[in-house]
Protein backbone atom coordinates (compact mmCIF):
# COMPACT_ATOMS: atom_id res chain seq x y z
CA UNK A 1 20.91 5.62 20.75
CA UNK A 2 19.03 2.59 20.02
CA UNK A 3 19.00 1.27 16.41
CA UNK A 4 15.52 2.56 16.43
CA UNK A 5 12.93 4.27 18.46
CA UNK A 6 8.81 4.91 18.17
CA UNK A 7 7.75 8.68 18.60
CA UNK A 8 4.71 9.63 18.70
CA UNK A 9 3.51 12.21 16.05
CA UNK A 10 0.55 14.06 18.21
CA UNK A 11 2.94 14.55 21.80
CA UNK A 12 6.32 14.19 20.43
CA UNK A 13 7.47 11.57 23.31
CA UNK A 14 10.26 8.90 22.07
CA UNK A 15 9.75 5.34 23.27
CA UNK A 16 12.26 2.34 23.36
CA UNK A 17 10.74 -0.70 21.55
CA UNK A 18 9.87 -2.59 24.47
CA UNK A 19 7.79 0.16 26.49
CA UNK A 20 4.93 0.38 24.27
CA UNK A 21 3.01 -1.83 21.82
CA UNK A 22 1.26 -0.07 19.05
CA UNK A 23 -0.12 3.77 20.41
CA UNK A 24 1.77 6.68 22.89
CA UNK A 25 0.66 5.81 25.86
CA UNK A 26 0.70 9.51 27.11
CA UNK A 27 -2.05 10.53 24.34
CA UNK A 28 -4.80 7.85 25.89
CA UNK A 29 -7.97 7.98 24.57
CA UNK A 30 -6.41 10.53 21.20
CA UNK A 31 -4.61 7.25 19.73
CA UNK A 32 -1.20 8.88 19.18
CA UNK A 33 -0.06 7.70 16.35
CA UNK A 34 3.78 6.60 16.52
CA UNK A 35 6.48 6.47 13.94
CA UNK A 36 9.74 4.50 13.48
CA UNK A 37 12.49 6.08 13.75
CA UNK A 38 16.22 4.95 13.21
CA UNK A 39 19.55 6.37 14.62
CA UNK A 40 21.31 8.55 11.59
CA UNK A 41 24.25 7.72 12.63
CA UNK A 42 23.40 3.62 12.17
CA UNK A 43 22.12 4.60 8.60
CA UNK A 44 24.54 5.90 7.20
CA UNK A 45 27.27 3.54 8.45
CA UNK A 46 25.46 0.60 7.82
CA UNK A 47 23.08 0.85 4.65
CA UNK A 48 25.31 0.40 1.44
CA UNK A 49 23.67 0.35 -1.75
CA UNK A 50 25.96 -2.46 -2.73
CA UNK A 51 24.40 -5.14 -0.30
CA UNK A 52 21.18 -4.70 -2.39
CA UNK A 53 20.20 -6.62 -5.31
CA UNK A 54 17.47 -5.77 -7.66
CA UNK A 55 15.59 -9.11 -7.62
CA UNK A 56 16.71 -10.61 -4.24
CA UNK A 57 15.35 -14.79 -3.72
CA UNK A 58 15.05 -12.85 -0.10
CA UNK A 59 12.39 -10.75 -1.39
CA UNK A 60 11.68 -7.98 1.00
CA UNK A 61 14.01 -9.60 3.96
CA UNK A 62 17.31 -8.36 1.50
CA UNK A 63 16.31 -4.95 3.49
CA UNK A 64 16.26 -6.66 6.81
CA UNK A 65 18.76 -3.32 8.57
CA UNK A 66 16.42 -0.83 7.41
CA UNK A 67 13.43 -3.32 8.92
CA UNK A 68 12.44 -2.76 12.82
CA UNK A 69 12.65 -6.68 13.45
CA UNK A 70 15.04 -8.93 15.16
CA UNK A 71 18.44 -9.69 13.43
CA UNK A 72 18.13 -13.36 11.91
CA UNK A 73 14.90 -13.71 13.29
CA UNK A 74 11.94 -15.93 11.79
CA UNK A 75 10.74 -15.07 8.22
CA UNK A 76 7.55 -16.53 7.21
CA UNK A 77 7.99 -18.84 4.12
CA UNK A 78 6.09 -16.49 1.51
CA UNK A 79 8.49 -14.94 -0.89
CA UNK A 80 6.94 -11.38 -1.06
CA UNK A 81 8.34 -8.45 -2.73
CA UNK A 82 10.67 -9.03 -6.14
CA UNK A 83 7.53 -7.46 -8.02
CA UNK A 84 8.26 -6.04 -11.49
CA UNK A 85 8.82 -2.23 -12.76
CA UNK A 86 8.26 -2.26 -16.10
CA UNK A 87 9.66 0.33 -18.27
CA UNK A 88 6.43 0.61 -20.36
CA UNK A 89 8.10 2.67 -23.51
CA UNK A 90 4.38 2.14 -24.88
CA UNK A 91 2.34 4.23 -22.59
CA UNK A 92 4.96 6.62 -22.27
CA UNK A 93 5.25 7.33 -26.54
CA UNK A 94 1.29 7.55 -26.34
CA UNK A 95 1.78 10.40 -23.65
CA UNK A 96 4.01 12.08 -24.58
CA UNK A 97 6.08 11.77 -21.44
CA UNK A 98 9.70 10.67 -21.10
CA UNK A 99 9.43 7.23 -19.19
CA UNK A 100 6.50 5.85 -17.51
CA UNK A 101 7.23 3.17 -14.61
CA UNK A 102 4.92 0.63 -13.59
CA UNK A 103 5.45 -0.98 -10.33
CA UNK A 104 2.66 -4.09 -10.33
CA UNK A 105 2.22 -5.03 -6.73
CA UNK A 106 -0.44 -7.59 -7.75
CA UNK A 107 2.43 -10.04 -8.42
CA UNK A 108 2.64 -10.63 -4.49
CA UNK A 109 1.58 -14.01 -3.33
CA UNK A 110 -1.95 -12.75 -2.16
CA UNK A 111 -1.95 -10.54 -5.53
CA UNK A 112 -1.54 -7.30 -3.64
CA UNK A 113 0.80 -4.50 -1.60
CA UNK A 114 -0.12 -5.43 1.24
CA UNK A 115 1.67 -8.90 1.31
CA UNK A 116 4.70 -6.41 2.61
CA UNK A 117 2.74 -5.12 5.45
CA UNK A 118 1.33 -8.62 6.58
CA UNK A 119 4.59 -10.58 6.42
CA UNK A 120 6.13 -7.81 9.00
CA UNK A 121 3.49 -8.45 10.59
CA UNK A 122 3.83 -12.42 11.56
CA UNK A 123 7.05 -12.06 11.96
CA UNK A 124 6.90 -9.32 14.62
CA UNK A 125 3.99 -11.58 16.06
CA UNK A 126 6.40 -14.12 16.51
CA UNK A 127 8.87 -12.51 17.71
CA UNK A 128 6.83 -11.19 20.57
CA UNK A 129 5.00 -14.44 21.73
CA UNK A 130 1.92 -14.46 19.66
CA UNK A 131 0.02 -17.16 17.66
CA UNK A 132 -3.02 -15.13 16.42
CA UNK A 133 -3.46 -12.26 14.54
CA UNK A 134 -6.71 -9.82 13.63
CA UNK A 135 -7.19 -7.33 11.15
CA UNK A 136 -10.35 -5.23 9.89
CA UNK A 137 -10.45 -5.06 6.25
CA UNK A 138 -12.17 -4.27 2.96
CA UNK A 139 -10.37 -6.87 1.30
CA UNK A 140 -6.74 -7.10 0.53
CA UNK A 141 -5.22 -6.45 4.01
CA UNK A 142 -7.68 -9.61 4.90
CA UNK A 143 -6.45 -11.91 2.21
CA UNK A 144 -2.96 -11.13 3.01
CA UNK A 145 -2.73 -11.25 6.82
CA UNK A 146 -4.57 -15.18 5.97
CA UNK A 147 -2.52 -16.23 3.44
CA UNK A 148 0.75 -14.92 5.16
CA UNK A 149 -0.31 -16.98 8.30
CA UNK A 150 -1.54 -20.30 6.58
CA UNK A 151 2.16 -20.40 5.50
CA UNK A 152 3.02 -19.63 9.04
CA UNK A 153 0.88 -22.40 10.52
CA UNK A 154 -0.44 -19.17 12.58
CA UNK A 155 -4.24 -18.70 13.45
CA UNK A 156 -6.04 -15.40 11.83
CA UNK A 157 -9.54 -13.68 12.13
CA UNK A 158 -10.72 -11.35 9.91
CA UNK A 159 -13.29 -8.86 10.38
CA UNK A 160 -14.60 -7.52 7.15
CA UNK A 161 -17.38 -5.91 5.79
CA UNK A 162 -20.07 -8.62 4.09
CA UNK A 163 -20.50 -6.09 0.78
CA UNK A 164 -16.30 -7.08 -0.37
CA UNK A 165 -15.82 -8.32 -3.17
CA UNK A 166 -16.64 -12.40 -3.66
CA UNK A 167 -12.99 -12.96 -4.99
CA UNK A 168 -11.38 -11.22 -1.96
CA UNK A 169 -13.37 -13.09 0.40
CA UNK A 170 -13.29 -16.15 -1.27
CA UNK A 171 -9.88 -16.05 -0.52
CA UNK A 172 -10.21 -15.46 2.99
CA UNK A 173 -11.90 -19.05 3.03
CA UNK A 174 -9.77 -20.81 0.93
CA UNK A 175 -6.50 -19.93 3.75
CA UNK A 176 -8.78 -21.31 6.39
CA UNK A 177 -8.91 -17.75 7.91
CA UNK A 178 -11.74 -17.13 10.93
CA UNK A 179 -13.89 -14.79 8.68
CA UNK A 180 -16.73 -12.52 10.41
CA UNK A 181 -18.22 -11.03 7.83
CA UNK A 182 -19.41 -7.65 9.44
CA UNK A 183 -23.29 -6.06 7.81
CA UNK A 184 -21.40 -2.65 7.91
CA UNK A 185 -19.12 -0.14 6.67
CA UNK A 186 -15.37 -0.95 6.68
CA UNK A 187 -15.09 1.75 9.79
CA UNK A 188 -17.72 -0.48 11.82
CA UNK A 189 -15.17 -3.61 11.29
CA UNK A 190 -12.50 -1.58 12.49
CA UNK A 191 -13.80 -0.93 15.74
CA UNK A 192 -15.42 -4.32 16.56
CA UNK A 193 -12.14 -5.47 15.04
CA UNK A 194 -10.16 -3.11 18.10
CA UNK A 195 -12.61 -4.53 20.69
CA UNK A 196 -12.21 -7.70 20.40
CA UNK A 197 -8.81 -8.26 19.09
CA UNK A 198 -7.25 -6.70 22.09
CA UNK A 199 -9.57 -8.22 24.99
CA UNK A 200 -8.87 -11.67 22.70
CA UNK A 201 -5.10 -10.43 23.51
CA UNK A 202 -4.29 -11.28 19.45
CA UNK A 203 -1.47 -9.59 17.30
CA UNK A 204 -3.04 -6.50 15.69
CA UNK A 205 -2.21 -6.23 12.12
CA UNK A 206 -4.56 -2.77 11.70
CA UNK A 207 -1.85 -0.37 10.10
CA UNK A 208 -3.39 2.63 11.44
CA UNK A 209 -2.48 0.89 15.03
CA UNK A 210 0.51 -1.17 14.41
CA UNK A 211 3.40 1.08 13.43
CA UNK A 212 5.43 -1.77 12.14
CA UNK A 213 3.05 -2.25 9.15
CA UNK A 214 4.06 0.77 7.58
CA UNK A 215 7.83 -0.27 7.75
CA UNK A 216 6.46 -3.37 5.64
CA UNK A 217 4.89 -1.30 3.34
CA UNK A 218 7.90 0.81 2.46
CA UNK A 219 9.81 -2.02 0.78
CA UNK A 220 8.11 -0.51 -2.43
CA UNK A 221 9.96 2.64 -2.34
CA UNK A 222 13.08 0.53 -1.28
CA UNK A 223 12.09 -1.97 -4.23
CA UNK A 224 11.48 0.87 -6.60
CA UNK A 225 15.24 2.69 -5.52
CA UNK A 226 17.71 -0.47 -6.05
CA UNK A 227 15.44 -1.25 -9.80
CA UNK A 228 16.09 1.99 -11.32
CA UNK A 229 19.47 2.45 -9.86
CA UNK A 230 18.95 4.63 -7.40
CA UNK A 231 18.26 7.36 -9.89
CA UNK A 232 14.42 7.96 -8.99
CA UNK A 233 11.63 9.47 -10.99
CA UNK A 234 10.16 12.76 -10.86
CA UNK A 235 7.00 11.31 -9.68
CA UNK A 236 5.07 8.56 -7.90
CA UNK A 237 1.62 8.08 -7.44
CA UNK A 238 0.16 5.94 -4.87
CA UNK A 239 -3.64 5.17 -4.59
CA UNK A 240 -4.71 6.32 -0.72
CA UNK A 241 -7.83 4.57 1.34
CA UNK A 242 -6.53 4.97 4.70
CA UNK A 243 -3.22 6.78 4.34
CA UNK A 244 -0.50 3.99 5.05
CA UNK A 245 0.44 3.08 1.78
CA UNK A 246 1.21 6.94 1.09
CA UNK A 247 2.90 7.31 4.30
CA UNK A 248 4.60 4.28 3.62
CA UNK A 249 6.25 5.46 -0.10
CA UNK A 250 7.36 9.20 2.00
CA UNK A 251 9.19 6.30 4.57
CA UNK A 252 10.80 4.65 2.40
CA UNK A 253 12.33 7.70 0.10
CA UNK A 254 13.11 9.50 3.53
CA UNK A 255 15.41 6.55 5.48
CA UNK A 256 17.21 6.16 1.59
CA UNK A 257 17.97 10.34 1.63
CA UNK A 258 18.45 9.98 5.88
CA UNK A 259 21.45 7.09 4.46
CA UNK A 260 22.81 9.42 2.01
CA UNK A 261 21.19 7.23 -0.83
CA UNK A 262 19.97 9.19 -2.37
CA UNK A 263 20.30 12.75 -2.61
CA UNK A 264 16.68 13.48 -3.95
CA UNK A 265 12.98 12.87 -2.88
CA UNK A 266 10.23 12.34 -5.64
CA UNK A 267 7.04 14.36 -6.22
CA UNK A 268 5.01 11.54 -4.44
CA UNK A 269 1.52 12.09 -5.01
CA UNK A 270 -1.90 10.87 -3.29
CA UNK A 271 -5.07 9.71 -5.95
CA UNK A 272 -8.16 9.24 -3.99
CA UNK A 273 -11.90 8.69 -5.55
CA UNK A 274 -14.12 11.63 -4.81
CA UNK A 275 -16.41 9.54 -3.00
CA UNK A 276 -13.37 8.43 -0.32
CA UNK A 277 -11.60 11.71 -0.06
CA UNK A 278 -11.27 12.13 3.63
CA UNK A 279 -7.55 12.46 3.64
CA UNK A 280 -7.59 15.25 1.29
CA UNK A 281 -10.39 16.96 3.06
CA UNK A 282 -8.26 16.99 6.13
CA UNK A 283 -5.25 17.99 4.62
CA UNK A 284 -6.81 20.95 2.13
CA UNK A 285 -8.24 22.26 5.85
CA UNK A 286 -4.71 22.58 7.30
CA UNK A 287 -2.58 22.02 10.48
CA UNK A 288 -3.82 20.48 13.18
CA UNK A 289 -4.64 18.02 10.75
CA UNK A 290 -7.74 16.31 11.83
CA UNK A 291 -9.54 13.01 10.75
CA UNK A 292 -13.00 13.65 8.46
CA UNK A 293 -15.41 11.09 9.38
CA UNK A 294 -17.48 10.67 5.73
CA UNK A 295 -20.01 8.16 4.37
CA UNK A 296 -17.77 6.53 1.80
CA UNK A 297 -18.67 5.41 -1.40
CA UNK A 298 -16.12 4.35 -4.15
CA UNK A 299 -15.79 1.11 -7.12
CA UNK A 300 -12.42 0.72 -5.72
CA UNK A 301 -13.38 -1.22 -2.28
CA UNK A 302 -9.59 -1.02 -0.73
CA UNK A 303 -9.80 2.71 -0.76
CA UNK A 304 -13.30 3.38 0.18
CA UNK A 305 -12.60 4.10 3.79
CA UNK A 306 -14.60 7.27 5.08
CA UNK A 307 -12.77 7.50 8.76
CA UNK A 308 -8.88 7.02 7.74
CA UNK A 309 -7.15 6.09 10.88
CA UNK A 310 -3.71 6.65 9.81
CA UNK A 311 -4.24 10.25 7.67
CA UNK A 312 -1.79 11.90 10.22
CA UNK A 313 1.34 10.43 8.97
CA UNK A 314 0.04 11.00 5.24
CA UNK A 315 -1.06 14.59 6.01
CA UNK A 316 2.41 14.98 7.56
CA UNK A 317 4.84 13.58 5.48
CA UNK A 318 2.80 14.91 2.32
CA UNK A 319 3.04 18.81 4.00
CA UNK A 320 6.96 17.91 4.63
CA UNK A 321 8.02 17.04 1.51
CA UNK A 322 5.91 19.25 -0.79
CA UNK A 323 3.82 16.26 -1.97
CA UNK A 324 0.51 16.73 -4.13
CA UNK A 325 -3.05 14.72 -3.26
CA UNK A 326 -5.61 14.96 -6.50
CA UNK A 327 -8.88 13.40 -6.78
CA UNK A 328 -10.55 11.34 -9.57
CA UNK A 329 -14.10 9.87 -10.07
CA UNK A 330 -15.14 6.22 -10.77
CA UNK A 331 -15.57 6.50 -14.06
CA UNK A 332 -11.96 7.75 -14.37
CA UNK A 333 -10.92 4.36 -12.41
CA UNK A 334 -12.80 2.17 -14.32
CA UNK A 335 -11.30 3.63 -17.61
CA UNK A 336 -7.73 3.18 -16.59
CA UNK A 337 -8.40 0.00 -15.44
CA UNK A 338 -9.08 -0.41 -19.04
CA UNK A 339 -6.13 1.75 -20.56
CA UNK A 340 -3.63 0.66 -18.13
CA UNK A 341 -4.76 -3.02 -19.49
CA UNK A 342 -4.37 -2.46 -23.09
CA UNK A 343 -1.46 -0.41 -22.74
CA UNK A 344 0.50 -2.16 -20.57
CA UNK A 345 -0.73 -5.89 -19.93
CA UNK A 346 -1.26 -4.88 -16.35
CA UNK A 347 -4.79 -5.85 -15.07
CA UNK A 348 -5.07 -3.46 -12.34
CA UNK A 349 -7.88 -3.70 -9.60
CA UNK A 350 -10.03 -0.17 -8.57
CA UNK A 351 -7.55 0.41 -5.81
CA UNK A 352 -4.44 -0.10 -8.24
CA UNK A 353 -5.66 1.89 -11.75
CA UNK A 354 -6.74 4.64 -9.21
CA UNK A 355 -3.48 5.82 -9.58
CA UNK A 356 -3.23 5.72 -12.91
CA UNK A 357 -6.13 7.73 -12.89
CA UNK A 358 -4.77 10.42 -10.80
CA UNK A 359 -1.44 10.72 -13.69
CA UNK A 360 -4.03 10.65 -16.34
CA UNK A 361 -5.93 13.94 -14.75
CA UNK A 362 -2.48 15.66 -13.89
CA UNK A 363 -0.92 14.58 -16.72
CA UNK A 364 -4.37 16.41 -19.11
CA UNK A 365 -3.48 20.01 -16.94
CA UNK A 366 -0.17 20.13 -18.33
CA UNK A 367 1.86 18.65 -15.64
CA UNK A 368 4.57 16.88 -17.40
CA UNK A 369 6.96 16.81 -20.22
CA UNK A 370 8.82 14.68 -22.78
CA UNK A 371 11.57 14.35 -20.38
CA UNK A 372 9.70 13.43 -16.92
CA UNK A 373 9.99 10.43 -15.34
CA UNK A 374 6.83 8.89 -13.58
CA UNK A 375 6.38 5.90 -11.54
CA UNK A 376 2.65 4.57 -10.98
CA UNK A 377 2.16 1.86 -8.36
CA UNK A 378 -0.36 -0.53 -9.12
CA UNK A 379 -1.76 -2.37 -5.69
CA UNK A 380 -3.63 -5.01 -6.01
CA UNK A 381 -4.62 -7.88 -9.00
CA UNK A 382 -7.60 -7.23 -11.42
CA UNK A 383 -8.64 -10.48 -10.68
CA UNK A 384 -9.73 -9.27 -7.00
CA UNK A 385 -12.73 -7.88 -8.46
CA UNK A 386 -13.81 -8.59 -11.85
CA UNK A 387 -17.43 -7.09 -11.03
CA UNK A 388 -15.46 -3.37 -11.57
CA UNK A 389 -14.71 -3.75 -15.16
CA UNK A 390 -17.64 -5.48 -16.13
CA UNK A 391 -19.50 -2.29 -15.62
CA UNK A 392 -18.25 -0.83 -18.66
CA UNK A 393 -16.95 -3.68 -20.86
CA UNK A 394 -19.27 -4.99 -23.76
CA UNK A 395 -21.12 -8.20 -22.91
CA UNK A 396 -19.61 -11.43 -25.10
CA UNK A 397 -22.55 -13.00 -26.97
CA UNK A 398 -22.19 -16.62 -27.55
CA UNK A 399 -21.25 -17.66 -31.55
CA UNK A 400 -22.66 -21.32 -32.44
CA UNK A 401 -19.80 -23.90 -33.45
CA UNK A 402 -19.90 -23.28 -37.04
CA UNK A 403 -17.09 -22.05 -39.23
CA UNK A 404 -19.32 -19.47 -41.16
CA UNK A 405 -21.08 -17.76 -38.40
CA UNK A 406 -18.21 -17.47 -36.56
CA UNK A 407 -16.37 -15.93 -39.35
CA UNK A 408 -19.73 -13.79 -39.52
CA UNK A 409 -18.78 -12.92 -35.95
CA UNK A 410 -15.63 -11.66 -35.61
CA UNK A 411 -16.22 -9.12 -39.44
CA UNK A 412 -19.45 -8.30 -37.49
CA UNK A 413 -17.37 -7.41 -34.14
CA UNK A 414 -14.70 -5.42 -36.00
């Protein structure tokens, strides 16, 4: 058996690497979705937890045999992963819950998760030939596909909806990314993004079509093992938009227990705003899970995706590992962008405190005790979109430069 294989989730047909590019082939027009899969055998032979480190200068590349890429192949110059886990005792005493984990993603060079994702993704594009890539994007997936290939010297256009955030697409500009800024919903970008991309014969880096991606994005769970020593929490919780980044924390916990890593899977559980809840919808209605197609509305822009293309391997994975999915509204996201702030000195964006707000609702039913362990990944910078917590943060009010009436001020203010 090869070191690794795709197989599609809808049909169940295996496919070597170089027979396919990104969808089954036998399910046409239905977009089977495919997974990777590795040889057991290979796994367990060759992944030690000795040739890990927990803050590698290789960054995400220190997990290069679990990675479907070429042996010693190019690695674009970014150093992405290495993000912190902090131990925050602080939250945790406030709780009342034994240890409280927070993995801040936002310290990637594009400030968010999917820095993992895109740097796959050039180097897979290299490897196969290719010196353009596309993506459809609210935001961060944009940012991070341009940034990854300005390092890369490789061309990028972005297709994005107009209504993102000024700080995301600012960004987009400042690579020198081909933006085309779509008057739409993140869904219409996708599709023109599909059209085009392919007849423009350019590297896809939509995760919902490219199965690599999601082998990028599970160097957080593979991060998140080797930092606590292998001895994983109870739970995780992982904001969802359009189901990859979920998928991708199930991939990563399954190829560790597949190695004989670990022994254990976490609770890993899926926080979505109640205006962007499509994945839930089609998991609550059961097997044959199928996609909800829903007018989206959320404050956290990354997740606000109302036709998730990539739900099947969340709906899946979540089902096959007794995983939980809860909801929470945007009020509850912009208060824990808040309270994760002042507790923790993390300055989450929507996307990343939605997470925290999905603890924070579990946690009030009674979920947890003094002695569970919970890990709460944070996705993306606060400085992506300061418009979010402006919405509920007092407006300053200018003092004038003079010693009294500032003193004035600040007894006034407290």
């Amino acid at each position: 058996m090869k070191r690794f294989l795709l197989r599609c989730l809808h049909c169940g047909k295996e496919y070597d690497p170089s027979e396919v590019e990104y969808t089954c082939p036998h399910c046409g027009d239905r977009m089977g979705t495919l997974e990777i899969v590795y040889d057991p055998d290979y796994l367990k032979k060759t992944i030690k937890k000795e040739h890990y480190e927990e803050f590698s200068p290789k960054g995400i590349w220190q997990f290069e045999e679990l990675l479907p890429i070429r042996e010693n192949g190019w690695r674009p110059p970014l150093l992405v992963g290495n993000t912190p886990l902090y131990d925050s005792t602080n939250l945790a005493g406030k709780l009342g819950v034994g240890k409280i984990f927070i993995k801040d993603d936002g310290r990637n060079p594009t400030a968010s998760f999917k820095d993992r994702a895109s740097a796959v993704a050039v180097a897979k594009a290299v490897e196969k030939g290719y010196d353009t890539l596309f993506c459809a994007s609210t935001g961060n997936a944009a940012s991070s596909l341009s940034g990854l290939c300005a390092a890369s010297g490789l061309e990028s256009y972005i297709f994005v909806p107009a209504s993102a955030p000024t700080a995301k697409l600012t960004q987009l500009q400042v690579y020198g990314a081909n933006v085309i800024p779509i008057d739409g919903s993140y869904d219409e970008a996708f599709d023109i993004s599909m059209k085009i991309g392919l007849k423009e014969n350019w590297y896809c880096r939509n995760s919902a079509i490219n199965p690599y991606l999601l082998e990028g994005k599970k160097t957080g769970a593979l991060e998140m093992a080797v930092q606590l020593n292998w001895k994983l929490p109870d739970f995780v919780f992982v904001s969802v938009g359009d189901g990859t980044v979920l998928s991708s924390f199930y991939k990563g916990f399954m190829d560790l227990k597949e190695a004989k890593l670990i022994d254990k899977m976490p609770t890993v559980v899926g926080v979505q705003a109640e205006g962007a809840d499509a994945v839930i919808r089609a998991y609550e209605k059961g097997e044959p899970f199928e996609p909800e197609d829903i007018s989206a509305f959320s404050v956290a822009d990354s997740i606000s995706v109302g036709k998730p293309r990539d739900f099947l391997k969340a709906c899946l994975y979540t089902k096959r590992n007794n995983g939980l999915f809860v909801r929470v509204s945007d009020e509850e996201i912009l208060d824990s962008i808040i309270e994760l702030a002042r507790t923790t000195g993390v300055f989450a964006e929507p996307a990343g405190a939605t997470a925290f707000a999905g603890f924070k609702k579990l946690h009030r039913k009674g979920l947890f005790t003094d002695s569970t362990r919970v890990a709460i990944v944070i996705t993306g910078n606060g400085l992506k979109d300061l418009k979010a917590p402006l919405k509920i943060l007092k407006s300053l009010k200018k003092v004038p430069a003079n010693l009294d009436r500032v003193r004035e001020a600040i007894k006034n203010d407290s």
